[in-house]
PDB file of C-alpha atoms and ligand atoms in Angstrom:
ATOM      1  CA  MET A 838     113.563 -54.517  62.968  1.00  0.00           C
ATOM      2  CA  LYS A 839     110.027 -53.330  63.524  1.00  0.00           C
ATOM      3  CA  HIS A 840     108.030 -50.627  61.790  1.00  0.00           C
ATOM      4  CA  PHE A 841     104.830 -48.928  63.008  1.00  0.00           C
ATOM      5  CA  LEU A 842     102.637 -48.538  59.773  1.00  0.00           C
ATOM      6  CA  GLN A 843      99.404 -49.689  61.139  1.00  0.00           C
ATOM      7  CA  PHE A 844      98.108 -50.179  64.499  1.00  0.00           C
ATOM      8  CA  ARG A 845      97.773 -53.937  64.075  1.00  0.00           C
ATOM      9  CA  ASP A 846     101.695 -53.945  63.454  1.00  0.00           C
ATOM     10  CA  PHE A 847     101.847 -54.346  67.286  1.00  0.00           C
ATOM     11  CA  THR A 848     100.471 -56.987  69.531  1.00  0.00           C
ATOM     12  CA  LYS A 849      98.494 -56.181  72.795  1.00  0.00           C
ATOM     13  CA  ASP A 850     101.580 -57.401  74.730  1.00  0.00           C
ATOM     14  CA  GLU A 851     103.548 -54.679  72.972  1.00  0.00           C
ATOM     15  CA  PHE A 852     101.168 -51.976  73.792  1.00  0.00           C
ATOM     16  CA  GLU A 853     100.838 -52.819  77.134  1.00  0.00           C
ATOM     17  CA  TYR A 854     104.796 -52.189  77.383  1.00  0.00           C
ATOM     18  CA  LEU A 855     104.446 -49.064  75.478  1.00  0.00           C
ATOM     19  CA  PHE A 856     101.841 -47.857  77.937  1.00  0.00           C
ATOM     20  CA  GLU A 857     104.078 -48.735  80.868  1.00  0.00           C
ATOM     21  CA  ARG A 858     106.983 -46.829  79.459  1.00  0.00           C
ATOM     22  CA  THR A 859     104.680 -44.030  78.308  1.00  0.00           C
ATOM     23  CA  ARG A 860     103.561 -43.762  82.193  1.00  0.00           C
ATOM     24  CA  LEU A 861     107.260 -43.604  83.409  1.00  0.00           C
ATOM     25  CA  ILE A 862     108.354 -41.374  80.592  1.00  0.00           C
ATOM     26  CA  LYS A 863     105.558 -38.930  81.094  1.00  0.00           C
ATOM     27  CA  ALA A 864     106.284 -38.923  85.035  1.00  0.00           C
ATOM     28  CA  MET A 865     109.965 -38.237  84.115  1.00  0.00           C
ATOM     29  CA  PHE A 866     108.950 -35.319  81.976  1.00  0.00           C
ATOM     30  CA  LYS A 867     106.629 -33.598  84.674  1.00  0.00           C
ATOM     31  CA  SER A 868     109.469 -33.818  87.173  1.00  0.00           C
ATOM     32  CA  TYR A 869     111.982 -32.396  84.966  1.00  0.00           C
ATOM     33  CA  THR A 870     114.124 -35.779  85.185  1.00  0.00           C
ATOM     34  CA  ILE A 871     116.625 -35.879  82.346  1.00  0.00           C
ATOM     35  CA  TYR A 872     116.319 -39.071  80.256  1.00  0.00           C
ATOM     36  CA  HIS A 873     118.533 -39.380  77.300  1.00  0.00           C
ATOM     37  CA  PRO A 874     118.307 -42.829  76.300  1.00  0.00           C
ATOM     38  CA  LEU A 875     118.460 -41.860  72.630  1.00  0.00           C
ATOM     39  CA  LYS A 876     121.524 -39.536  72.907  1.00  0.00           C
ATOM     40  CA  ASP A 877     122.998 -38.743  69.476  1.00  0.00           C
ATOM     41  CA  ARG A 878     120.092 -40.574  67.537  1.00  0.00           C
ATOM     42  CA  MET A 879     118.496 -38.847  64.679  1.00  0.00           C
ATOM     43  CA  LEU A 880     114.836 -38.816  63.665  1.00  0.00           C
ATOM     44  CA  ALA A 881     114.071 -37.772  60.044  1.00  0.00           C
ATOM     45  CA  MET A 882     110.476 -36.376  59.630  1.00  0.00           C
ATOM     46  CA  VAL A 883     108.999 -36.401  56.162  1.00  0.00           C
ATOM     47  CA  PHE A 884     105.740 -34.250  55.937  1.00  0.00           C
ATOM     48  CA  GLU A 885     103.834 -34.499  52.618  1.00  0.00           C
ATOM     49  CA  LYS A 886     100.732 -32.831  54.637  1.00  0.00           C
ATOM     50  CA  GLN A 887     100.407 -30.353  57.045  1.00  0.00           C
ATOM     51  CA  SER A 888     100.963 -30.835  61.032  1.00  0.00           C
ATOM     52  CA  THR A 889     100.984 -28.943  64.087  1.00  0.00           C
ATOM     53  CA  ARG A 890     100.734 -31.837  66.823  1.00  0.00           C
ATOM     54  CA  THR A 891     102.713 -34.622  65.141  1.00  0.00           C
ATOM     55  CA  ARG A 892     105.557 -32.080  64.193  1.00  0.00           C
ATOM     56  CA  VAL A 893     105.934 -30.707  67.601  1.00  0.00           C
ATOM     57  CA  SER A 894     105.153 -33.889  69.551  1.00  0.00           C
ATOM     58  CA  PHE A 895     107.869 -35.817  67.405  1.00  0.00           C
ATOM     59  CA  GLU A 896     110.397 -33.060  67.249  1.00  0.00           C
ATOM     60  CA  ALA A 897     110.325 -32.289  71.109  1.00  0.00           C
ATOM     61  CA  GLY A 898     110.054 -35.783  71.867  1.00  0.00           C
ATOM     62  CA  ILE A 899     113.210 -37.067  70.207  1.00  0.00           C
ATOM     63  CA  HIS A 900     115.211 -33.971  71.642  1.00  0.00           C
ATOM     64  CA  GLN A 901     113.898 -34.794  75.302  1.00  0.00           C
ATOM     65  CA  LEU A 902     115.166 -38.168  74.670  1.00  0.00           C
ATOM     66  CA  GLY A 903     118.529 -36.801  73.965  1.00  0.00           C
ATOM     67  CA  GLY A 904     118.478 -37.002  70.203  1.00  0.00           C
ATOM     68  CA  SER A 905     117.705 -34.683  67.388  1.00  0.00           C
ATOM     69  CA  SER A 906     115.566 -34.402  64.363  1.00  0.00           C
ATOM     70  CA  ILE A 907     115.378 -33.145  60.716  1.00  0.00           C
ATOM     71  CA  ASN A 908     112.134 -32.131  59.190  1.00  0.00           C
ATOM     72  CA  LEU A 909     111.606 -32.648  55.485  1.00  0.00           C
ATOM     73  CA  THR A 910     108.614 -31.452  53.507  1.00  0.00           C
ATOM     74  CA  THR A 911     107.727 -32.385  49.988  1.00  0.00           C
ATOM     75  CA  GLY A 912     108.127 -28.967  48.645  1.00  0.00           C
ATOM     76  CA  GLU A 913     111.781 -28.414  50.043  1.00  0.00           C
ATOM     77  CA  THR A 914     113.121 -31.877  49.040  1.00  0.00           C
ATOM     78  CA  GLN A 915     113.691 -33.808  45.810  1.00  0.00           C
ATOM     79  CA  LEU A 916     110.435 -35.788  46.632  1.00  0.00           C
ATOM     80  CA  GLY A 917     108.750 -32.645  45.180  1.00  0.00           C
ATOM     81  CA  ARG A 918     110.444 -33.151  41.988  1.00  0.00           C
ATOM     82  CA  GLY A 919     109.709 -36.812  41.746  1.00  0.00           C
ATOM     83  CA  GLU A 920     112.642 -38.633  43.088  1.00  0.00           C
ATOM     84  CA  PRO A 921     111.370 -42.218  43.818  1.00  0.00           C
ATOM     85  CA  ILE A 922     110.322 -42.983  47.441  1.00  0.00           C
ATOM     86  CA  GLU A 923     112.264 -46.342  47.212  1.00  0.00           C
ATOM     87  CA  ASP A 924     115.428 -44.013  46.405  1.00  0.00           C
ATOM     88  CA  VAL A 925     114.737 -41.447  49.270  1.00  0.00           C
ATOM     89  CA  ALA A 926     114.142 -44.285  51.594  1.00  0.00           C
ATOM     90  CA  ARG A 927     117.526 -45.820  50.988  1.00  0.00           C
ATOM     91  CA  VAL A 928     119.208 -42.666  51.241  1.00  0.00           C
ATOM     92  CA  ILE A 929     117.908 -41.359  54.157  1.00  0.00           C
ATOM     93  CA  SER A 930     117.624 -44.544  56.080  1.00  0.00           C
ATOM     94  CA  ARG A 931     121.465 -44.727  55.867  1.00  0.00           C
ATOM     95  CA  MET A 932     121.960 -41.438  57.834  1.00  0.00           C
ATOM     96  CA  VAL A 933     119.309 -41.453  60.436  1.00  0.00           C
ATOM     97  CA  ASP A 934     118.380 -43.889  63.345  1.00  0.00           C
ATOM     98  CA  LEU A 935     114.511 -43.580  62.703  1.00  0.00           C
ATOM     99  CA  VAL A 936     111.937 -42.211  60.106  1.00  0.00           C
ATOM    100  CA  MET A 937     108.587 -40.743  60.575  1.00  0.00           C
ATOM    101  CA  ILE A 938     106.500 -40.032  57.422  1.00  0.00           C
ATOM    102  CA  ARG A 939     103.060 -38.306  56.961  1.00  0.00           C
ATOM    103  CA  THR A 940     102.012 -38.861  53.542  1.00  0.00           C
ATOM    104  CA  PHE A 941      98.903 -39.648  51.190  1.00  0.00           C
ATOM    105  CA  ASP A 942      98.448 -43.309  50.217  1.00  0.00           C
ATOM    106  CA  GLN A 943      99.279 -45.972  52.656  1.00  0.00           C
ATOM    107  CA  SER A 944     101.479 -47.571  49.784  1.00  0.00           C
ATOM    108  CA  ILE A 945     103.885 -44.867  49.884  1.00  0.00           C
ATOM    109  CA  ILE A 946     104.896 -45.595  53.506  1.00  0.00           C
ATOM    110  CA  GLU A 947     104.907 -49.552  52.831  1.00  0.00           C
ATOM    111  CA  ARG A 948     107.362 -48.640  49.839  1.00  0.00           C
ATOM    112  CA  PHE A 949     109.345 -46.719  52.070  1.00  0.00           C
ATOM    113  CA  ALA A 950     109.603 -49.075  54.797  1.00  0.00           C
ATOM    114  CA  ALA A 951     110.418 -51.901  52.465  1.00  0.00           C
ATOM    115  CA  TYR A 952     113.680 -50.223  51.386  1.00  0.00           C
ATOM    116  CA  SER A 953     114.520 -48.562  54.705  1.00  0.00           C
ATOM    117  CA  ARG A 954     117.376 -49.761  56.904  1.00  0.00           C
ATOM    118  CA  VAL A 955     115.678 -48.208  60.067  1.00  0.00           C
ATOM    119  CA  PRO A 956     112.276 -48.377  61.583  1.00  0.00           C
ATOM    120  CA  VAL A 957     109.527 -46.133  59.921  1.00  0.00           C
ATOM    121  CA  ILE A 958     106.514 -44.739  61.927  1.00  0.00           C
ATOM    122  CA  ASN A 959     103.262 -43.809  60.228  1.00  0.00           C
ATOM    123  CA  GLY A 960     102.698 -40.018  61.078  1.00  0.00           C
ATOM    124  CA  LEU A 961      99.236 -40.207  59.162  1.00  0.00           C
ATOM    125  CA  THR A 962      98.302 -41.642  55.905  1.00  0.00           C
ATOM    126  CA  ASN A 963      94.863 -41.402  53.977  1.00  0.00           C
ATOM    127  CA  GLN A 964      94.163 -44.894  55.574  1.00  0.00           C
ATOM    128  CA  PHE A 965      95.571 -44.800  58.928  1.00  0.00           C
ATOM    129  CA  HIS A 966      96.623 -42.631  61.826  1.00  0.00           C
ATOM    130  CA  PRO A 967      98.325 -45.102  64.447  1.00  0.00           C
ATOM    131  CA  CYS A 968     100.189 -42.550  66.527  1.00  0.00           C
ATOM    132  CA  GLN A 969      97.019 -40.823  67.371  1.00  0.00           C
ATOM    133  CA  ILE A 970      95.162 -43.853  68.513  1.00  0.00           C
ATOM    134  CA  LEU A 971      98.218 -44.984  70.563  1.00  0.00           C
ATOM    135  CA  ALA A 972      97.730 -41.582  72.435  1.00  0.00           C
ATOM    136  CA  ASP A 973      93.964 -41.854  72.314  1.00  0.00           C
ATOM    137  CA  VAL A 974      93.796 -45.475  73.997  1.00  0.00           C
ATOM    138  CA  PHE A 975      96.460 -44.435  76.593  1.00  0.00           C
ATOM    139  CA  THR A 976      94.417 -41.428  77.268  1.00  0.00           C
ATOM    140  CA  TYR A 977      91.055 -43.536  77.833  1.00  0.00           C
ATOM    141  CA  ILE A 978      92.942 -45.979  80.108  1.00  0.00           C
ATOM    142  CA  GLU A 979      94.448 -42.828  82.019  1.00  0.00           C
ATOM    143  CA  HIS A 980      90.954 -41.550  82.628  1.00  0.00           C
ATOM    144  CA  ARG A 981      88.679 -44.351  82.864  1.00  0.00           C
ATOM    145  CA  GLY A 982      91.006 -47.584  83.441  1.00  0.00           C
ATOM    146  CA  ASP A 983      90.607 -50.868  81.088  1.00  0.00           C
ATOM    147  CA  ILE A 984      89.088 -50.267  77.694  1.00  0.00           C
ATOM    148  CA  ALA A 985      88.307 -54.027  77.152  1.00  0.00           C
ATOM    149  CA  GLY A 986      84.414 -54.579  76.922  1.00  0.00           C
ATOM    150  CA  LYS A 987      83.847 -50.853  76.574  1.00  0.00           C
ATOM    151  CA  THR A 988      81.857 -49.244  73.611  1.00  0.00           C
ATOM    152  CA  VAL A 989      83.584 -46.425  71.443  1.00  0.00           C
ATOM    153  CA  ALA A 990      81.195 -44.397  69.108  1.00  0.00           C
ATOM    154  CA  TRP A 991      82.746 -42.929  66.181  1.00  0.00           C
ATOM    155  CA  ILE A 992      80.401 -40.237  64.591  1.00  0.00           C
ATOM    156  CA  GLY A 993      81.144 -38.880  60.911  1.00  0.00           C
ATOM    157  CA  ASP A 994      83.645 -39.828  58.355  1.00  0.00           C
ATOM    158  CA  GLY A 995      84.852 -43.396  57.861  1.00  0.00           C
ATOM    159  CA  ASN A 996      88.270 -41.985  57.308  1.00  0.00           C
ATOM    160  CA  ASN A 997      92.030 -42.876  58.647  1.00  0.00           C
ATOM    161  CA  MET A 998      91.047 -42.378  62.245  1.00  0.00           C
ATOM    162  CA  CYS A 999      88.044 -44.534  62.186  1.00  0.00           C
ATOM    163  CA  SER A1000      89.816 -47.459  60.452  1.00  0.00           C
ATOM    164  CA  THR A1001      92.743 -47.261  63.153  1.00  0.00           C
ATOM    165  CA  TRP A1002      90.213 -47.238  65.917  1.00  0.00           C
ATOM    166  CA  LEU A1003      88.877 -50.506  64.511  1.00  0.00           C
ATOM    167  CA  GLN A1004      92.281 -51.956  64.548  1.00  0.00           C
ATOM    168  CA  ALA A1005      92.499 -50.886  68.191  1.00  0.00           C
ATOM    169  CA  ALA A1006      89.038 -52.390  68.886  1.00  0.00           C
ATOM    170  CA  ALA A1007      90.290 -55.896  67.848  1.00  0.00           C
ATOM    171  CA  ILE A1008      93.490 -55.572  69.869  1.00  0.00           C
ATOM    172  CA  PHE A1009      91.966 -54.172  72.965  1.00  0.00           C
ATOM    173  CA  ASP A1010      88.751 -55.948  72.942  1.00  0.00           C
ATOM    174  CA  PHE A1011      86.199 -53.176  72.759  1.00  0.00           C
ATOM    175  CA  GLN A1012      83.297 -52.534  70.475  1.00  0.00           C
ATOM    176  CA  LEU A1013      83.362 -49.774  67.849  1.00  0.00           C
ATOM    177  CA  HIS A1014      79.813 -48.191  66.754  1.00  0.00           C
ATOM    178  CA  VAL A1015      80.122 -46.181  63.663  1.00  0.00           C
ATOM    179  CA  ALA A1016      77.817 -43.833  62.003  1.00  0.00           C
ATOM    180  CA  SER A1017      78.543 -42.008  58.862  1.00  0.00           C
ATOM    181  CA  PRO A1018      76.739 -40.380  56.272  1.00  0.00           C
ATOM    182  CA  GLN A1019      75.870 -42.467  53.114  1.00  0.00           C
ATOM    183  CA  GLY A1020      78.794 -42.700  50.875  1.00  0.00           C
ATOM    184  CA  TYR A1021      81.421 -42.065  53.820  1.00  0.00           C
ATOM    185  CA  ALA A1022      81.329 -45.467  55.229  1.00  0.00           C
ATOM    186  CA  ILE A1023      84.526 -47.055  56.757  1.00  0.00           C
ATOM    187  CA  ASN A1024      86.705 -48.756  54.042  1.00  0.00           C
ATOM    188  CA  GLU A1025      85.659 -52.249  53.866  1.00  0.00           C
ATOM    189  CA  SER A1026      88.929 -53.393  52.153  1.00  0.00           C
ATOM    190  CA  LEU A1027      91.021 -52.274  55.180  1.00  0.00           C
ATOM    191  CA  ILE A1028      88.967 -54.439  57.594  1.00  0.00           C
ATOM    192  CA  SER A1029      90.322 -58.104  58.585  1.00  0.00           C
ATOM    193  CA  GLU A1030      88.293 -60.796  59.691  1.00  0.00           C
ATOM    194  CA  ALA A1031      89.407 -60.504  63.432  1.00  0.00           C
ATOM    195  CA  GLU A1032      88.144 -56.893  63.239  1.00  0.00           C
ATOM    196  CA  LYS A1033      84.586 -57.609  61.867  1.00  0.00           C
ATOM    197  CA  PRO A1034      83.114 -58.774  65.134  1.00  0.00           C
ATOM    198  CA  HIS A1035      84.243 -55.527  66.794  1.00  0.00           C
ATOM    199  CA  LEU A1036      82.369 -53.202  64.364  1.00  0.00           C
ATOM    200  CA  THR A1037      78.568 -52.198  64.243  1.00  0.00           C
ATOM    201  CA  LEU A1038      77.446 -49.802  61.912  1.00  0.00           C
ATOM    202  CA  PHE A1039      74.488 -47.187  62.342  1.00  0.00           C
ATOM    203  CA  ALA A1040      72.607 -45.036  60.132  1.00  0.00           C
ATOM    204  CA  ASP A1041      71.666 -42.753  63.037  1.00  0.00           C
ATOM    205  CA  PRO A1042      74.367 -41.149  64.938  1.00  0.00           C
ATOM    206  CA  MET A1043      72.180 -40.953  67.935  1.00  0.00           C
ATOM    207  CA  GLU A1044      72.015 -44.663  68.150  1.00  0.00           C
ATOM    208  CA  ALA A1045      75.579 -45.172  67.672  1.00  0.00           C
ATOM    209  CA  ALA A1046      76.212 -42.899  70.711  1.00  0.00           C
ATOM    210  CA  ARG A1047      73.701 -44.442  72.864  1.00  0.00           C
ATOM    211  CA  ASN A1048      75.195 -45.805  76.092  1.00  0.00           C
ATOM    212  CA  ALA A1049      78.723 -45.391  74.738  1.00  0.00           C
ATOM    213  CA  ASP A1050      81.762 -44.942  77.062  1.00  0.00           C
ATOM    214  CA  LEU A1051      83.729 -42.754  74.515  1.00  0.00           C
ATOM    215  CA  VAL A1052      82.272 -40.689  71.804  1.00  0.00           C
ATOM    216  CA  THR A1053      84.888 -39.616  69.119  1.00  0.00           C
ATOM    217  CA  THR A1054      84.660 -37.604  65.829  1.00  0.00           C
ATOM    218  CA  ASP A1055      87.088 -35.951  63.403  1.00  0.00           C
ATOM    219  CA  VAL A1056      86.867 -33.215  60.752  1.00  0.00           C
ATOM    220  CA  TRP A1057      84.427 -33.744  57.914  1.00  0.00           C
ATOM    221  CA  THR A1058      87.279 -32.994  55.497  1.00  0.00           C
ATOM    222  CA  SER A1059      90.455 -34.873  55.975  1.00  0.00           C
ATOM    223  CA  MET A1060      93.784 -33.593  54.200  1.00  0.00           C
ATOM    224  CA  GLY A1061      93.754 -34.567  50.549  1.00  0.00           C
ATOM    225  CA  PHE A1062      89.975 -34.110  50.190  1.00  0.00           C
ATOM    226  CA  GLU A1063      89.720 -30.457  50.163  1.00  0.00           C
ATOM    227  CA  ALA A1064      87.996 -30.170  46.795  1.00  0.00           C
ATOM    228  CA  GLU A1065      84.969 -31.888  48.470  1.00  0.00           C
ATOM    229  CA  THR A1066      84.703 -29.675  51.362  1.00  0.00           C
ATOM    230  CA  ASP A1067      81.429 -27.819  50.330  1.00  0.00           C
ATOM    231  CA  GLU A1068      79.612 -31.068  49.215  1.00  0.00           C
ATOM    232  CA  ARG A1069      80.774 -32.602  52.632  1.00  0.00           C
ATOM    233  CA  LYS A1070      79.408 -29.793  54.764  1.00  0.00           C
ATOM    234  CA  ARG A1071      76.031 -30.627  53.336  1.00  0.00           C
ATOM    235  CA  ASP A1072      76.294 -34.494  53.524  1.00  0.00           C
ATOM    236  CA  PHE A1073      77.540 -34.332  57.120  1.00  0.00           C
ATOM    237  CA  ALA A1074      75.205 -31.801  58.519  1.00  0.00           C
ATOM    238  CA  ASP A1075      73.336 -34.156  60.740  1.00  0.00           C
ATOM    239  CA  PHE A1076      76.533 -35.754  62.113  1.00  0.00           C
ATOM    240  CA  GLN A1077      77.613 -33.222  64.738  1.00  0.00           C
ATOM    241  CA  VAL A1078      78.553 -34.333  68.287  1.00  0.00           C
ATOM    242  CA  ASP A1079      76.709 -31.828  70.471  1.00  0.00           C
ATOM    243  CA  ALA A1080      74.975 -31.771  74.030  1.00  0.00           C
ATOM    244  CA  GLU A1081      72.165 -33.716  72.939  1.00  0.00           C
ATOM    245  CA  MET A1082      74.209 -36.624  71.397  1.00  0.00           C
ATOM    246  CA  MET A1083      76.466 -36.717  74.526  1.00  0.00           C
ATOM    247  CA  ALA A1084      73.460 -36.913  76.717  1.00  0.00           C
ATOM    248  CA  VAL A1085      72.376 -40.325  75.319  1.00  0.00           C
ATOM    249  CA  ALA A1086      76.050 -41.666  75.796  1.00  0.00           C
ATOM    250  CA  ARG A1087      76.853 -42.987  79.462  1.00  0.00           C
ATOM    251  CA  PRO A1088      76.912 -40.356  82.023  1.00  0.00           C
ATOM    252  CA  ASP A1089      80.701 -40.677  82.493  1.00  0.00           C
ATOM    253  CA  ALA A1090      81.406 -40.835  78.894  1.00  0.00           C
ATOM    254  CA  LEU A1091      84.294 -39.140  77.375  1.00  0.00           C
ATOM    255  CA  PHE A1092      84.707 -37.080  74.289  1.00  0.00           C
ATOM    256  CA  MET A1093      87.711 -37.361  72.111  1.00  0.00           C
ATOM    257  CA  HIS A1094      88.770 -35.455  68.832  1.00  0.00           C
ATOM    258  CA  CYS A1095      92.321 -35.908  67.337  1.00  0.00           C
ATOM    259  CA  LEU A1096      92.250 -32.035  66.479  1.00  0.00           C
ATOM    260  CA  PRO A1097      92.349 -29.563  64.807  1.00  0.00           C
ATOM    261  CA  ALA A1098      88.476 -29.177  65.414  1.00  0.00           C
ATOM    262  CA  HIS A1099      86.037 -27.174  63.681  1.00  0.00           C
ATOM    263  CA  ARG A1100      83.497 -25.890  66.309  1.00  0.00           C
ATOM    264  CA  GLY A1101      80.195 -25.819  64.922  1.00  0.00           C
ATOM    265  CA  GLU A1102      80.817 -28.498  62.303  1.00  0.00           C
ATOM    266  CA  GLU A1103      81.684 -31.947  63.527  1.00  0.00           C
ATOM    267  CA  VAL A1104      81.482 -30.907  67.265  1.00  0.00           C
ATOM    268  CA  SER A1105      79.725 -28.047  69.178  1.00  0.00           C
ATOM    269  CA  ALA A1106      82.005 -25.544  71.012  1.00  0.00           C
ATOM    270  CA  GLU A1107      80.199 -26.634  74.143  1.00  0.00           C
ATOM    271  CA  VAL A1108      81.065 -30.255  73.832  1.00  0.00           C
ATOM    272  CA  LEU A1109      84.502 -29.523  72.879  1.00  0.00           C
ATOM    273  CA  GLU A1110      85.166 -27.216  75.782  1.00  0.00           C
ATOM    274  CA  GLY A1111      83.014 -29.417  78.151  1.00  0.00           C
ATOM    275  CA  THR A1112      83.906 -31.306  81.028  1.00  0.00           C
ATOM    276  CA  GLN A1113      83.726 -34.862  79.171  1.00  0.00           C
ATOM    277  CA  SER A1114      86.157 -33.544  76.586  1.00  0.00           C
ATOM    278  CA  VAL A1115      89.750 -34.777  77.011  1.00  0.00           C
ATOM    279  CA  VAL A1116      91.004 -33.410  73.773  1.00  0.00           C
ATOM    280  CA  TRP A1117      94.177 -31.510  75.326  1.00  0.00           C
ATOM    281  CA  ASP A1118      95.124 -34.538  77.272  1.00  0.00           C
ATOM    282  CA  GLU A1119      94.960 -36.392  74.012  1.00  0.00           C
ATOM    283  CA  ALA A1120      97.094 -34.014  72.231  1.00  0.00           C
ATOM    284  CA  GLU A1121      99.807 -33.886  75.364  1.00  0.00           C
ATOM    285  CA  ASN A1122      99.804 -37.802  75.320  1.00  0.00           C
ATOM    286  CA  ARG A1123     101.043 -37.846  71.550  1.00  0.00           C
ATOM    287  CA  LEU A1124     104.369 -36.394  73.110  1.00  0.00           C
ATOM    288  CA  HIS A1125     104.911 -39.139  75.858  1.00  0.00           C
ATOM    289  CA  ALA A1126     103.305 -42.228  73.843  1.00  0.00           C
ATOM    290  CA  GLN A1127     105.551 -41.352  70.948  1.00  0.00           C
ATOM    291  CA  LYS A1128     108.668 -40.897  73.074  1.00  0.00           C
ATOM    292  CA  ALA A1129     107.942 -44.466  74.292  1.00  0.00           C
ATOM    293  CA  LEU A1130     107.312 -45.541  70.847  1.00  0.00           C
ATOM    294  CA  MET A1131     110.527 -44.294  69.667  1.00  0.00           C
ATOM    295  CA  GLU A1132     112.610 -45.578  72.669  1.00  0.00           C
ATOM    296  CA  TYR A1133     111.012 -49.115  71.680  1.00  0.00           C
ATOM    297  CA  LEU A1134     111.747 -48.786  67.977  1.00  0.00           C
ATOM    298  CA  ILE A1135     115.229 -47.855  68.427  1.00  0.00           C
ATOM    299  CA  LEU A1136     116.359 -49.753  71.669  1.00  0.00           C
ATOM    300  CA  GLY A1137     113.714 -52.629  72.047  1.00  0.00           C
ATOM    301  CA  GLN A1138     112.456 -53.530  75.483  1.00  0.00           C
ATOM    302  CA  VAL A1139     114.534 -51.759  78.131  1.00  0.00           C
ATOM    303  CA  ALA A1140     114.961 -52.656  81.715  1.00  0.00           C
ATOM    304  CA  GLN A1141     112.042 -50.737  83.461  1.00  0.00           C
ATOM    305  CA  ASN A1142     113.438 -47.869  85.438  1.00  0.00           C
TER     306      ASN A1142
HETATM  307  N1   CP B 840      96.006 -34.897  65.585  1.00  0.00           N
HETATM  308  C1   CP B 840      96.990 -34.586  64.604  1.00  0.00           C
HETATM  309  O1   CP B 840      97.586 -35.587  63.805  1.00  0.00           O
HETATM  310  O2   CP B 840      97.223 -33.206  64.450  1.00  0.00           O
HETATM  311  P1   CP B 840      98.294 -32.583  63.299  1.00  0.00           P
HETATM  312  O3   CP B 840      97.667 -32.965  62.112  1.00  0.00           O
HETATM  313  O4   CP B 840      98.518 -31.160  63.746  1.00  0.00           O
HETATM  314  O5   CP B 840      99.706 -33.318  63.220  1.00  0.00           O
HETATM  315  N1  NVA B 841      91.404 -37.110  59.375  1.00  0.00           N
HETATM  316  C1  NVA B 841      92.285 -36.106  59.561  1.00  0.00           C
HETATM  317  C2  NVA B 841      93.061 -36.186  60.668  1.00  0.00           C
HETATM  318  C3  NVA B 841      93.938 -35.062  60.950  1.00  0.00           C
HETATM  319  C4  NVA B 841      94.852 -35.181  62.075  1.00  0.00           C
HETATM  320  C5  NVA B 841      93.041 -35.947  58.178  1.00  0.00           C
HETATM  321  O1  NVA B 841      93.481 -37.116  57.751  1.00  0.00           O
HETATM  322  O2  NVA B 841      93.108 -34.795  57.764  1.00  0.00           O
END
């Protein structure tokens, strides 16, 4: 049984298979072709943090594959009253076929997976957001072809998205340039030896973005860090992706943002809405890529149709 708790839980071959399935599943969706490989299968979603894209893409996705879902939030379940995660895992996983969890520390999802009878998907933790990077790498390839040998510039917080981009860099063999304000660097304890050669740190965000094939950023304050919002606004003031920054990237560079975005903070409205921005494709591809992921976790590799 496989889980998807970090991006590096899958090999490059597995991602290539998933991208092939994503293309087919997306084409079926666009042509209104009914495809129900997960008929009668049940996905439990556990949200300990807010969500729009993850909630809608997983719920719509499992339904479109013939299954259904249950949405659980901390406040409405016994999790909110302190039921141990190991107990919750043993109970939920006896009743459903697949679990997606959005929570705080990565250790919570690892403890859940250790006690789960069914595959577990990381729908975002403080450390990683593998489903988003799955969709983002797919989106890059859709627009520009192979990502190997390319340069991705990460501007801003060395957060869950940034750490997951680095895991993808080692798997797909691209370079990650990261520029973060002092005190907000990527978490070194999460970086493996295999990932180190793929990372270059920059003090100046313009230098990180120079000649990049993809420029990407995220909110200055991630979920769970709201108490630091004012301080972060001051510390990140020089880290906005704007037209001037996109101008030093390659002329065909794409702009990505996992959303939700704060126009005028981490990205200017001009860049977010501009011709290089593929943020809406990224969001849509969450649906298609996660349908491929759910199919793979439940059924394994299927004969290509
Ligand atoms: N990008 C993303 O995961 O969005 P939500 O927080 O809306 O799920
Ligand atoms: N880094 C952000 C991503 C939101 C999708 C957060 O964790 O809040």
